[in-house]
CSV table of C-alpha atoms and ligand atoms in Angstrom, one decimal:
chain,number,residue,atom,x,y,z
A,8,UNK,CA,-43.1,-19.8,-4.3
A,9,UNK,CA,-45.4,-19.8,-7.3
A,10,UNK,CA,-48.1,-22.1,-8.3
A,11,UNK,CA,-50.1,-21.8,-11.1
A,12,UNK,CA,-53.9,-22.1,-11.4
A,13,UNK,CA,-54.2,-26.0,-10.8
A,14,UNK,CA,-51.7,-25.7,-7.4
A,15,UNK,CA,-48.5,-26.9,-9.1
A,16,UNK,CA,-45.4,-25.6,-7.7
A,17,UNK,CA,-44.1,-23.6,-11.1
A,18,UNK,CA,-40.9,-21.5,-9.8
A,19,UNK,CA,-38.9,-21.3,-6.6
A,20,UNK,CA,-37.3,-18.3,-5.2
A,21,UNK,CA,-33.0,-18.4,-6.1
A,22,UNK,CA,-32.8,-18.4,-2.3
A,23,UNK,CA,-35.2,-21.8,-2.0
A,24,UNK,CA,-32.3,-24.9,-1.9
A,25,UNK,CA,-30.0,-23.4,0.4
A,26,UNK,CA,-32.9,-22.7,2.9
A,27,UNK,CA,-34.5,-26.4,2.0
A,28,UNK,CA,-31.0,-28.2,2.6
A,29,UNK,CA,-30.4,-26.1,6.0
A,30,UNK,CA,-33.8,-27.1,7.2
A,31,UNK,CA,-35.9,-29.7,5.0
A,32,UNK,CA,-33.2,-31.9,3.4
A,33,UNK,CA,-32.3,-33.1,-0.1
A,34,UNK,CA,-36.1,-33.9,-1.2
A,35,UNK,CA,-37.2,-30.7,-0.6
A,36,UNK,CA,-34.6,-28.7,-3.1
A,37,UNK,CA,-36.4,-26.9,-6.2
A,38,UNK,CA,-36.0,-29.9,-8.5
A,39,UNK,CA,-37.9,-32.3,-6.5
A,40,UNK,CA,-40.9,-29.5,-6.5
A,41,UNK,CA,-41.6,-27.9,-9.8
A,42,UNK,CA,-44.3,-29.6,-11.6
A,43,UNK,CA,-45.5,-31.3,-8.2
A,44,UNK,CA,-48.5,-30.1,-6.8
A,45,UNK,CA,-48.5,-27.7,-3.6
A,46,UNK,CA,-50.5,-29.6,-1.4
A,47,UNK,CA,-48.4,-33.2,-1.9
A,48,UNK,CA,-46.0,-31.4,0.6
A,49,UNK,CA,-48.3,-29.8,3.0
A,50,UNK,CA,-48.7,-32.6,5.8
A,51,UNK,CA,-51.9,-33.2,7.5
A,52,UNK,CA,-55.6,-32.8,6.1
A,53,UNK,CA,-57.0,-29.9,8.1
A,54,UNK,CA,-53.5,-27.9,6.6
A,55,UNK,CA,-54.6,-29.0,2.9
A,56,UNK,CA,-58.3,-27.8,3.7
A,57,UNK,CA,-57.2,-24.5,5.2
A,58,UNK,CA,-54.7,-24.0,2.3
A,59,UNK,CA,-57.6,-24.7,-1.0
A,60,UNK,CA,-60.0,-22.3,0.9
A,61,UNK,CA,-57.4,-19.8,1.2
A,62,UNK,CA,-56.1,-20.0,-2.4
A,63,UNK,CA,-60.0,-20.5,-3.8
A,64,UNK,CA,-60.3,-17.0,-2.2
A,65,UNK,CA,-57.7,-15.0,-3.1
A,66,UNK,CA,-58.7,-16.4,-7.1
A,67,UNK,CA,-62.0,-15.8,-6.3
A,68,UNK,CA,-61.4,-11.9,-4.7
A,69,UNK,CA,-57.9,-11.1,-6.7
A,70,UNK,CA,-56.8,-9.6,-2.7
A,71,UNK,CA,-53.7,-10.9,-1.2
A,72,UNK,CA,-54.2,-12.9,2.2
A,73,UNK,CA,-51.6,-12.5,5.0
A,74,UNK,CA,-51.3,-14.4,7.8
A,75,UNK,CA,-48.7,-15.2,10.8
A,76,UNK,CA,-46.9,-18.6,10.9
A,77,UNK,CA,-44.1,-20.5,12.4
A,78,UNK,CA,-41.2,-22.5,10.8
A,79,UNK,CA,-39.5,-23.4,13.9
A,80,UNK,CA,-36.3,-25.6,13.3
A,81,UNK,CA,-34.7,-27.8,16.5
A,82,UNK,CA,-32.3,-24.5,18.1
A,83,UNK,CA,-34.4,-21.4,16.7
A,84,UNK,CA,-38.4,-20.2,16.4
A,85,UNK,CA,-39.3,-18.6,13.4
A,86,UNK,CA,-42.0,-16.1,13.1
A,87,UNK,CA,-42.9,-15.6,10.0
A,88,UNK,CA,-45.8,-14.2,7.7
A,89,UNK,CA,-47.3,-16.2,5.0
A,90,UNK,CA,-48.4,-13.7,2.2
A,91,UNK,CA,-50.8,-15.2,-0.8
A,92,UNK,CA,-50.6,-12.9,-3.7
A,93,UNK,CA,-52.9,-13.8,-6.9
A,94,UNK,CA,-50.8,-13.7,-10.3
A,95,UNK,CA,-52.0,-13.5,-13.7
A,96,UNK,CA,-53.7,-16.8,-15.0
A,97,UNK,CA,-55.5,-17.5,-11.2
A,98,UNK,CA,-51.6,-18.2,-10.3
A,99,UNK,CA,-50.8,-17.6,-6.8
A,100,UNK,CA,-47.3,-16.5,-5.6
A,101,UNK,CA,-46.6,-17.7,-1.6
A,102,UNK,CA,-44.2,-15.3,-0.2
A,103,UNK,CA,-42.8,-16.3,3.3
A,104,UNK,CA,-41.4,-13.1,4.9
A,105,UNK,CA,-38.9,-13.9,8.7
A,106,UNK,CA,-40.6,-11.4,11.1
A,107,UNK,CA,-38.0,-12.5,13.8
A,108,UNK,CA,-35.9,-15.4,14.9
A,109,UNK,CA,-35.4,-16.1,18.0
A,110,UNK,CA,-32.4,-18.9,18.9
A,111,UNK,CA,-33.0,-21.6,21.7
A,112,UNK,CA,-31.9,-24.6,23.3
A,113,UNK,CA,-32.0,-27.3,20.7
A,114,UNK,CA,-35.6,-29.2,21.2
A,115,UNK,CA,-34.7,-32.4,20.6
A,116,UNK,CA,-38.4,-33.8,19.1
A,117,UNK,CA,-38.5,-31.1,16.5
A,118,UNK,CA,-35.4,-33.3,15.0
A,119,UNK,CA,-35.9,-35.4,12.3
A,120,UNK,CA,-33.1,-37.8,12.4
A,121,UNK,CA,-34.6,-38.7,16.6
A,122,UNK,CA,-35.7,-41.9,16.6
A,123,UNK,CA,-39.3,-42.0,17.2
A,124,UNK,CA,-41.8,-44.5,18.9
A,125,UNK,CA,-45.3,-45.4,18.3
A,126,UNK,CA,-47.0,-42.4,20.0
A,127,UNK,CA,-48.2,-39.5,18.0
A,128,UNK,CA,-48.6,-36.1,19.4
A,129,UNK,CA,-50.9,-33.5,17.4
A,130,UNK,CA,-48.3,-30.1,16.5
A,131,UNK,CA,-50.0,-27.3,15.0
A,132,UNK,CA,-48.7,-26.5,11.4
A,133,UNK,CA,-49.8,-22.2,12.0
A,134,UNK,CA,-48.3,-21.5,15.0
A,135,UNK,CA,-46.0,-25.0,15.7
A,136,UNK,CA,-47.8,-25.2,19.5
A,137,UNK,CA,-48.2,-28.8,20.4
A,138,UNK,CA,-51.7,-30.6,21.7
A,139,UNK,CA,-51.6,-32.1,25.4
A,140,UNK,CA,-54.9,-32.6,27.9
A,141,UNK,CA,-54.3,-29.6,29.0
A,142,UNK,CA,-54.3,-27.5,26.1
A,143,UNK,CA,-52.1,-26.5,23.0
A,144,UNK,CA,-48.9,-25.2,24.4
A,145,UNK,CA,-45.5,-24.4,23.2
A,146,UNK,CA,-43.0,-27.8,22.4
A,147,UNK,CA,-40.1,-26.8,25.2
A,148,UNK,CA,-43.6,-27.0,27.2
A,149,UNK,CA,-45.1,-30.0,26.4
A,150,UNK,CA,-41.6,-31.4,26.8
A,151,UNK,CA,-41.6,-31.0,30.1
A,152,UNK,CA,-45.0,-32.5,30.8
A,153,UNK,CA,-44.6,-35.5,28.5
A,154,UNK,CA,-40.9,-35.4,30.7
A,155,UNK,CA,-39.9,-36.1,27.3
A,156,UNK,CA,-36.1,-34.9,28.2
A,157,UNK,CA,-34.7,-38.5,28.8
A,158,UNK,CA,-35.8,-40.1,26.6
A,159,UNK,CA,-34.1,-42.8,23.9
A,160,UNK,CA,-37.3,-42.4,21.7
A,161,UNK,CA,-39.9,-39.8,20.8
A,162,UNK,CA,-43.1,-39.8,19.7
A,163,UNK,CA,-44.2,-38.8,16.1
A,164,UNK,CA,-45.1,-35.4,15.2
A,165,UNK,CA,-48.6,-35.0,13.5
A,166,UNK,CA,-50.0,-32.0,11.8
A,167,UNK,CA,-53.1,-30.3,12.2
A,168,UNK,CA,-54.6,-27.0,12.7
A,169,UNK,CA,-55.3,-25.8,16.4
A,170,UNK,CA,-58.9,-24.4,16.9
A,171,UNK,CA,-57.6,-20.7,17.9
A,172,UNK,CA,-55.4,-20.8,14.6
A,173,UNK,CA,-58.2,-22.5,12.6
A,174,UNK,CA,-60.6,-19.4,14.1
A,175,UNK,CA,-58.4,-16.9,13.1
A,176,UNK,CA,-57.8,-18.6,9.2
A,177,UNK,CA,-61.5,-19.0,9.0
A,178,UNK,CA,-62.2,-15.3,10.1
A,179,UNK,CA,-59.9,-13.8,7.2
A,180,UNK,CA,-61.6,-16.4,4.8
A,181,UNK,CA,-65.4,-14.1,5.8
A,182,UNK,CA,-63.3,-11.1,5.8
A,183,UNK,CA,-60.3,-11.0,3.5
A,184,UNK,CA,-58.6,-9.2,6.3
A,185,UNK,CA,-56.1,-10.6,8.4
A,186,UNK,CA,-54.1,-9.5,11.7
A,187,UNK,CA,-52.1,-7.6,10.2
A,188,UNK,CA,-54.1,-5.8,7.3
A,189,UNK,CA,-51.1,-4.9,4.8
A,190,UNK,CA,-51.1,-1.0,3.6
A,191,UNK,CA,-51.0,-0.8,0.3
B,215,LIG,ZN1,-52.3,-23.2,16.0
């Protein structure tokens, strides 16, 4: 995906629609994205805040920033790497790369079509861990801890950034170096 100097989506890759339809539904197809601000499609204030800071850094330094993130589906753990690549006229390419995919038993909590109750669980948009009293844990662990297996209705997922990921992104904002520093 490419954004212009005002963070508006100006182009997506040819494979975009196939992935969007499989994972995010018809709302996420290119026709609904082009010309609109990318921040509109990021959930959670802290997530938008970090992306804004990362974009600012990429434009200011002209250097690519890369960071790992997870983009899970109910039955898949997807380990991804995001590269924010500076383009001409202050545009930025958001290039995501799949590093590893692990199948798992379907996690009902991540199924968009499940009925939800009034409760909210906080999930980290970067590492997909879920916030419980005892800390940030994988979603499968949260389901066991909260005894959600038999629940007919499930809590909503509210998107934020866990302290580990927040610190990691901030470290990059200061040094410009990711955990996997890119070789050129
Ligand atoms: Zn995290």
